[in-house]
mmCIF file of C-alpha atoms in Angstrom:
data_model
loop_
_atom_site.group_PDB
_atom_site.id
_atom_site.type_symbol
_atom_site.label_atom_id
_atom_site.label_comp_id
_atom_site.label_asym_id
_atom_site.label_seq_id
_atom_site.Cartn_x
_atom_site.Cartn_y
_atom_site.Cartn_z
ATOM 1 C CA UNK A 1 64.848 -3.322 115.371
ATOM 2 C CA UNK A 2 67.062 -0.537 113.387
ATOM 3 C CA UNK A 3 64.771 0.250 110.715
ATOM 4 C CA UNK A 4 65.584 2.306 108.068
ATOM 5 C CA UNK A 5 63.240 3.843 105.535
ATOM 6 C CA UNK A 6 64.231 5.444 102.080
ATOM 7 C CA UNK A 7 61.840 7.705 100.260
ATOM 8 C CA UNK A 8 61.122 7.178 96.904
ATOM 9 C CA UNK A 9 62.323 3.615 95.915
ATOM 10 C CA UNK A 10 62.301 5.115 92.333
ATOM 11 C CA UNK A 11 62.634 8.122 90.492
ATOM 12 C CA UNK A 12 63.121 9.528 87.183
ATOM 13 C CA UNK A 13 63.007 13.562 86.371
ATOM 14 C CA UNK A 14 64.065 15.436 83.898
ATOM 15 C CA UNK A 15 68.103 17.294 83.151
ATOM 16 C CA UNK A 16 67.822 20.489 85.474
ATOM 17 C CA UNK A 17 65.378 19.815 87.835
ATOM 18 C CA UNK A 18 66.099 18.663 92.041
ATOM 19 C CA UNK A 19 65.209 15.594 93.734
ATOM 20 C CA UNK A 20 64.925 15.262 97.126
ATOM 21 C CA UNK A 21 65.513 11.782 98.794
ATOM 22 C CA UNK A 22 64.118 10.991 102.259
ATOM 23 C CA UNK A 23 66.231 8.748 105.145
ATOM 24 C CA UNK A 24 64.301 7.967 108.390
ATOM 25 C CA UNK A 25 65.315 6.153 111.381
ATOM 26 C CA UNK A 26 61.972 4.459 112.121
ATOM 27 C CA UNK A 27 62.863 2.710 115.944
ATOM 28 C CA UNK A 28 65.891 4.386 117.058
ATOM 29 C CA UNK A 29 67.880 7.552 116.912
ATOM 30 C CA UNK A 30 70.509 8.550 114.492
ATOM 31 C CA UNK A 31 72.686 11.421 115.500
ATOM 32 C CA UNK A 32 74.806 10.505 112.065
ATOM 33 C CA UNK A 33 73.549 8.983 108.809
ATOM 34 C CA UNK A 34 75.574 8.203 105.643
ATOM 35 C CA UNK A 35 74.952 8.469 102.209
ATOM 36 C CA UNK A 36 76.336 5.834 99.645
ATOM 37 C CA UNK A 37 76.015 5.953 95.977
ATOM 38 C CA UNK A 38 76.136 2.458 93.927
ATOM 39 C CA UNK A 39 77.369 1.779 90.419
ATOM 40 C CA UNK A 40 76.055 -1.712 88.570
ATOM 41 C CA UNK A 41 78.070 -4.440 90.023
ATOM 42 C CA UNK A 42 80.139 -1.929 92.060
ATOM 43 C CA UNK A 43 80.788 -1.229 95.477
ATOM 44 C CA UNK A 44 79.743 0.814 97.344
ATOM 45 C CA UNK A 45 81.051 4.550 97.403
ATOM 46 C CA UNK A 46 80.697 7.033 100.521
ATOM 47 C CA UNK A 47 79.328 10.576 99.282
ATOM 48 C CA UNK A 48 79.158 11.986 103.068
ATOM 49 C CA UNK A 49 78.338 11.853 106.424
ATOM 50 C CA UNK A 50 74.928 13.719 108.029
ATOM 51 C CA UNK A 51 75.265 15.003 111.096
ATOM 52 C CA UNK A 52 72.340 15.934 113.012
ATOM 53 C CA UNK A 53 72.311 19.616 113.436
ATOM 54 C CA UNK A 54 75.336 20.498 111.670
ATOM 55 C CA UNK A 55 76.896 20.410 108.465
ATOM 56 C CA UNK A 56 77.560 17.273 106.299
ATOM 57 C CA UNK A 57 81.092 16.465 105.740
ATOM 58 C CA UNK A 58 81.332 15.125 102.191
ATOM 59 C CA UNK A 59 84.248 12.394 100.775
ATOM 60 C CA UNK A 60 86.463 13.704 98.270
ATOM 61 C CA UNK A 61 85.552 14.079 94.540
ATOM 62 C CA UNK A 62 81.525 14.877 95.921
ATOM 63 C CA UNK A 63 80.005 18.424 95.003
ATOM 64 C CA UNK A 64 78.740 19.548 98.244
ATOM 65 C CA UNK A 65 76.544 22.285 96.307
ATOM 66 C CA UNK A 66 74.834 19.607 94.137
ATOM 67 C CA UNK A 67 74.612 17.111 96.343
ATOM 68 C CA UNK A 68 72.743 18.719 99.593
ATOM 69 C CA UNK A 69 71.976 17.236 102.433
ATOM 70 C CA UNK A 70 70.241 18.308 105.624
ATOM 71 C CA UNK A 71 69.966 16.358 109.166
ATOM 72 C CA UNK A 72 67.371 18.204 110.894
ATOM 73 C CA UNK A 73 66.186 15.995 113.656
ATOM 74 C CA UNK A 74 67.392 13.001 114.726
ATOM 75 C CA UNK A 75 65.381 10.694 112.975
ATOM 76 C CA UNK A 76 65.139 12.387 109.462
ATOM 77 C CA UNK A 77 68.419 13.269 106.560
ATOM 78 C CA UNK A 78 67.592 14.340 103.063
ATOM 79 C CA UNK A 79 69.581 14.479 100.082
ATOM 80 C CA UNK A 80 68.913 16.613 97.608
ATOM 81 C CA UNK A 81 70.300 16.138 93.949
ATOM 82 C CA UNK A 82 70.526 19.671 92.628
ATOM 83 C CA UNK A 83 70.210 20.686 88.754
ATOM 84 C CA UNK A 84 70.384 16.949 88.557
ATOM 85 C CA UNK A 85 72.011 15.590 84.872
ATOM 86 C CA UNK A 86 71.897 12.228 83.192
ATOM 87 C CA UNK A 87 75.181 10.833 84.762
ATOM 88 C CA UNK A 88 73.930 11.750 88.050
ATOM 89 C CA UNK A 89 71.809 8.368 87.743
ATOM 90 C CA UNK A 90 72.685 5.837 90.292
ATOM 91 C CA UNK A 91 71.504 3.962 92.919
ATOM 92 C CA UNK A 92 71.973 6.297 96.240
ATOM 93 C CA UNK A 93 71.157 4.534 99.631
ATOM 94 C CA UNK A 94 71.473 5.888 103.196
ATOM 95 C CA UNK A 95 72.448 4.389 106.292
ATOM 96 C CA UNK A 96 72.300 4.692 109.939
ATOM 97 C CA UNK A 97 73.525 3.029 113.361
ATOM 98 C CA UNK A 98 71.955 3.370 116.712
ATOM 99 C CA UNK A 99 75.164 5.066 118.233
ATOM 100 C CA UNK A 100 77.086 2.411 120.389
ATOM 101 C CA UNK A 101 80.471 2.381 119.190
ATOM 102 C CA UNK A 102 80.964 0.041 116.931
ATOM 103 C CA UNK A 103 77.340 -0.902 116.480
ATOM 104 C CA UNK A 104 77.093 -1.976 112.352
ATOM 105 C CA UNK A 105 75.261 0.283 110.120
ATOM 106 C CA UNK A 106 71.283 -0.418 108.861
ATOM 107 C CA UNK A 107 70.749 0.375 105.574
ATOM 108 C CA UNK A 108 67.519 1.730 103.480
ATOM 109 C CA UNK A 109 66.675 0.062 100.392
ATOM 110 C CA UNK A 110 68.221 3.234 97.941
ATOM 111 C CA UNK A 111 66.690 4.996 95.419
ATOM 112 C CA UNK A 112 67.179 4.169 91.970
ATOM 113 C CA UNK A 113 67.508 7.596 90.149
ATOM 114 C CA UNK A 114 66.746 7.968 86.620
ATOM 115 C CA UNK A 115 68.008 11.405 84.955
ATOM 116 C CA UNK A 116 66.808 11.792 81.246
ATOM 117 C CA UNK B 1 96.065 3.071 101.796
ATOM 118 C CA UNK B 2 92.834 0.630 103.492
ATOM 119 C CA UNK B 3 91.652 -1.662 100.657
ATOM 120 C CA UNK B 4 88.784 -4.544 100.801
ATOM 121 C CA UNK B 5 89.388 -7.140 98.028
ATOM 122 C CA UNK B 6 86.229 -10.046 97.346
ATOM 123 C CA UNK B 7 86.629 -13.215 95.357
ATOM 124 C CA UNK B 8 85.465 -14.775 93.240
ATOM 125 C CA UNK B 9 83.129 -11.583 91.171
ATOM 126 C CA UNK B 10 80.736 -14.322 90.637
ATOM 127 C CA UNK B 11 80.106 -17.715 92.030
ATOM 128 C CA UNK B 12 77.249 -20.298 90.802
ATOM 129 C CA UNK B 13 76.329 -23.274 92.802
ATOM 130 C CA UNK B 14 74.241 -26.309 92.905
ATOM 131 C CA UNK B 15 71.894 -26.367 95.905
ATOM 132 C CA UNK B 16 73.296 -28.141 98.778
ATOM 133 C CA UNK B 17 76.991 -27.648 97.280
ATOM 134 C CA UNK B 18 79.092 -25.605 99.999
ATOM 135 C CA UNK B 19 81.750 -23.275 99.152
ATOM 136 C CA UNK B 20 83.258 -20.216 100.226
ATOM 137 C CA UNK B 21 83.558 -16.525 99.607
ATOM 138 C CA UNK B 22 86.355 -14.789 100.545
ATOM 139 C CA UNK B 23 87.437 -11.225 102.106
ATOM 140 C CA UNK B 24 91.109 -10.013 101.712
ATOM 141 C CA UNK B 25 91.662 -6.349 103.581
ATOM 142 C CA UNK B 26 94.670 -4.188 104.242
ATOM 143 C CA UNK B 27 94.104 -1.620 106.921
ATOM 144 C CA UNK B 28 96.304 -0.196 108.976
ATOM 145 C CA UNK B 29 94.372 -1.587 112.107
ATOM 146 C CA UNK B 30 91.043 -2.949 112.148
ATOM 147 C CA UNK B 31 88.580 -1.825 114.470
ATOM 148 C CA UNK B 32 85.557 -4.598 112.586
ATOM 149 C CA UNK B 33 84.983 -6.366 109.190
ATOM 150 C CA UNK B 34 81.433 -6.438 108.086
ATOM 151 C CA UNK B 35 79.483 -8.981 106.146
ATOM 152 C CA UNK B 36 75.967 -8.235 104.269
ATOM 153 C CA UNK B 37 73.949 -9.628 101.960
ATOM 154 C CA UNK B 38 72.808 -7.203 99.381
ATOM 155 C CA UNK B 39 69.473 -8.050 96.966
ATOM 156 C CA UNK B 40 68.894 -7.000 93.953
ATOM 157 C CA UNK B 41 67.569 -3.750 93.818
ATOM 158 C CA UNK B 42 68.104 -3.551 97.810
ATOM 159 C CA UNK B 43 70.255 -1.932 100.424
ATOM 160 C CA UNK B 44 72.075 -4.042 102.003
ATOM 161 C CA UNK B 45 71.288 -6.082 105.510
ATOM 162 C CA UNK B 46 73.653 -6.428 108.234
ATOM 163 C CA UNK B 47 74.990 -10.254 108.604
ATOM 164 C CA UNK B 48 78.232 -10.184 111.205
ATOM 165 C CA UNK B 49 80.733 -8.217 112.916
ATOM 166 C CA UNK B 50 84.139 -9.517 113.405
ATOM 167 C CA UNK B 51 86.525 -8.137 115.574
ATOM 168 C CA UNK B 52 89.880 -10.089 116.081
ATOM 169 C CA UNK B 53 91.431 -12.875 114.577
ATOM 170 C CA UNK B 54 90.167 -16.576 115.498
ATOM 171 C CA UNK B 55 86.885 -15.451 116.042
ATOM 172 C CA UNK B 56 84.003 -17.064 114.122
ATOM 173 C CA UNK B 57 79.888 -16.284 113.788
ATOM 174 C CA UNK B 58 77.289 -18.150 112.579
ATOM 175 C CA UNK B 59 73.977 -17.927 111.418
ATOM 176 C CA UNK B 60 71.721 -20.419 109.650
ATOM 177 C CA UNK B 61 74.018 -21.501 106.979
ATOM 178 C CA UNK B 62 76.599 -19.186 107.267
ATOM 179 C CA UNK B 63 79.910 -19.124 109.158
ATOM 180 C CA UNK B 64 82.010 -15.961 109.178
ATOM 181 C CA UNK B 65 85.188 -16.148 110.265
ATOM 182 C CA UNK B 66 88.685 -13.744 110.396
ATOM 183 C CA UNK B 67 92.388 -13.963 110.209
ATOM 184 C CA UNK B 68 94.922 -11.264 110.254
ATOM 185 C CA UNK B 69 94.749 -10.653 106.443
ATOM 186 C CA UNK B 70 91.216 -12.054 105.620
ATOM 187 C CA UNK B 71 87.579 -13.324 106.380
ATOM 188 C CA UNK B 72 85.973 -16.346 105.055
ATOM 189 C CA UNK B 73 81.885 -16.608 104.994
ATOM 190 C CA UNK B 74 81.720 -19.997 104.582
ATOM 191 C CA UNK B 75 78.216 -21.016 103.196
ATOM 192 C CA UNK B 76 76.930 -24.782 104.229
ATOM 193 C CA UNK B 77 74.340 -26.714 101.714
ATOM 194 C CA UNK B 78 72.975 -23.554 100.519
ATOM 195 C CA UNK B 79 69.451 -22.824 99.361
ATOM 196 C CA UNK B 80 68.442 -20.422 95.963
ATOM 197 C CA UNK B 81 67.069 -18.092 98.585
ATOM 198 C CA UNK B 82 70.577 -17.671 99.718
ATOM 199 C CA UNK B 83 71.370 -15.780 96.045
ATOM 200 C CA UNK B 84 72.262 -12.513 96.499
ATOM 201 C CA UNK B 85 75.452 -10.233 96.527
ATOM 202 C CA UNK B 86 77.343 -10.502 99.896
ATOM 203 C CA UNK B 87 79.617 -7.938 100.731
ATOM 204 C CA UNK B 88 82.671 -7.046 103.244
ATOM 205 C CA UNK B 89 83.307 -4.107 104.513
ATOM 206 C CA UNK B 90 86.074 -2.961 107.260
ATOM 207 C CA UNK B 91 86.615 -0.042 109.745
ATOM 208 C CA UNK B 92 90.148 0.863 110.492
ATOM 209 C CA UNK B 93 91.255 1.345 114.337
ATOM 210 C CA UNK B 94 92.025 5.248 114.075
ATOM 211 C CA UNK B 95 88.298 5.930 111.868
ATOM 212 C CA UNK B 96 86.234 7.934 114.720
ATOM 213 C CA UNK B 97 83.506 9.237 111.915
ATOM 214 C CA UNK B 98 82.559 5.178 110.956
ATOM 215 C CA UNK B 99 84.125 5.521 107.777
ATOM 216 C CA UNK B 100 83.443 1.751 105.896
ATOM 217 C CA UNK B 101 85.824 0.625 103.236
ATOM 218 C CA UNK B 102 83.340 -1.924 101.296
ATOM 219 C CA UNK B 103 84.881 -4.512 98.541
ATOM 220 C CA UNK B 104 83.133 -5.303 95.336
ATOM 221 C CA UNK B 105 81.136 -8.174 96.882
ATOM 222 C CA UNK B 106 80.463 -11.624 95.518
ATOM 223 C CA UNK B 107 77.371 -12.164 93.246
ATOM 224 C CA UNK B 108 76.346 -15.708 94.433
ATOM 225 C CA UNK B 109 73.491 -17.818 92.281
ATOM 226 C CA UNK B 110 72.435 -20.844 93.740
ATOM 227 C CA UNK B 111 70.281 -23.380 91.287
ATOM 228 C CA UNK B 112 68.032 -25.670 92.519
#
C-alpha cells in the first residue's frame, strides 16, 4: 500500500520552455503532498508543501512563480518548472502520506530534469 | 536551529561484515526520526519510525534504534543488495505542516 507515482522519470527540454511533473497517490488519499528537490550526493531539500484545494506554501529561497504547483484533487499535484534554465536541473521528487498523524511519507521515484 | 547529521559519507563493506551507520539530530523536540533507503536514481522508501528513546525496530537485517541525541541502523551480515544510500530524517514536536529535516545520508557499498 501507499503508492506513489511520478510522471516522467526523465526529462530534458530546452532554456525557456515549462515542464510539467505529475505526483499521484495511486491507493490512498493525499490531502498534502511535498515536493523535494535533490542535488548529487545531497540531501534532500523541501521546495513546498501542496495542499489540496488551496495554495502551496513554498520553503524559503523557492520562486513560487517559477516553480508552480497545483493540488487539484486529492490524488493528483503537479509541478510545473516555468521558463525553466540550465541550473534548474535536478532531481525533483514528490511525496505523500495517507493522513494519520505521524504516518511517514511515500515517496515517487523523481524526475531527473535535464535543462540545456 | 533543527539539524540531522549522518556518518560516515561513505561506507564499503565485505558481505557478511556488520557495521553501523549513524544519525546525530538536534531538534528542539522530536515528534519521529525516519530511516530510508534511497537507490540510485530512486526516491526514497520508507524503512522505520522512531519515536522515543530506548526504542528499537527491526527488519530483515536491520535494527534501528534511538537515544536522546542519536539513532543507530545497525546492519547485520549484510548482502550487496543491501547497497544503497540510507537516510535519516526527523520531525520536530511543534512541526504541524510535516516539515522533515533529512541528513546527507550514508552511501553504503557492500562487495561480495
Amino acid at each position: 500500500g501507499a503508492v506513489v507515482s511520478q510522471h516522467p522519470s526523465r526529462v530534458i527540454c530546452k532554456s525557456g520552455t515549462s515542464v510539467k511533473i505529475e505526483c499521484r497517490s495511486l491507493d490512498f488519499q493525499a490531502t498534502t503532498m511535498f515536493w523535494y528537490r535533490q542535488f548529487p550526493k545531497k540531501s534532500l531539500m523541501l521546495m513546498a508543501t501542496s495542499n489540496e484545494g488551496s495554495k502551496a506554501t513554498y520553503e524559503q529561497g523557492v520562486e513560487k512563480d517559477k516553480f508552480l504547483i497545483n493540488h487539484a484533487s486529492l490524488t493528483l499535484s503537479t509541478l510545473t518548472v516555468t521558463s525553466a534554465h540550465p541550473e534548474d536541473s535536478s532531481f525533483y521528487i514528490c511525496s505523500a502520506r495517507t493522513g494519520r498523524d505521524n504516518s511517514p511519507l511515500h515517496f515517487g521515484n523523481g524526475t531527473r530534469l535535464t535543462v540545456t | 536551529e533543527d539539524q540531522v547529521t549522518q556518518s560516515p559519507e561513505a561506507l564499503r563493506l565485505q558481505e557478511g561484515e556488520s557495521s553501523s551507520l549513524n544519525c546525530s539530530y538536534t531538534v528542539s523536540g522530536l515528534r519521529g526520526l525516519f530511516w530510508y533507503r534511497q537507490d540510485p536514481g530512486k526516491g526514497p522508501e520508507f524503512l522505520f519510525t522512531l519515536y522515543s528513546a530506548g526504542e528499537e525496530k527491526e527488519k530483515e537485517r536491520l535494527k534501528a534504534t534511538l537515544t536522546k541525541k542519536e539513532s543507530f541502523l545497525h546492519i547485520t551480515a549484510p548482502k550487496p543488495e543491501d547497497s544503497a544510500t540510507y537516510l535519516c530524517a526527523v520531525r520536530n514536536l511543534m512541526d504541524s505542516s510535516y516539515k522533515l529535516i533529512f541528513g546527507s545520508g550514508t552511501r553504503l557499498l557492500v562487495r561480495p
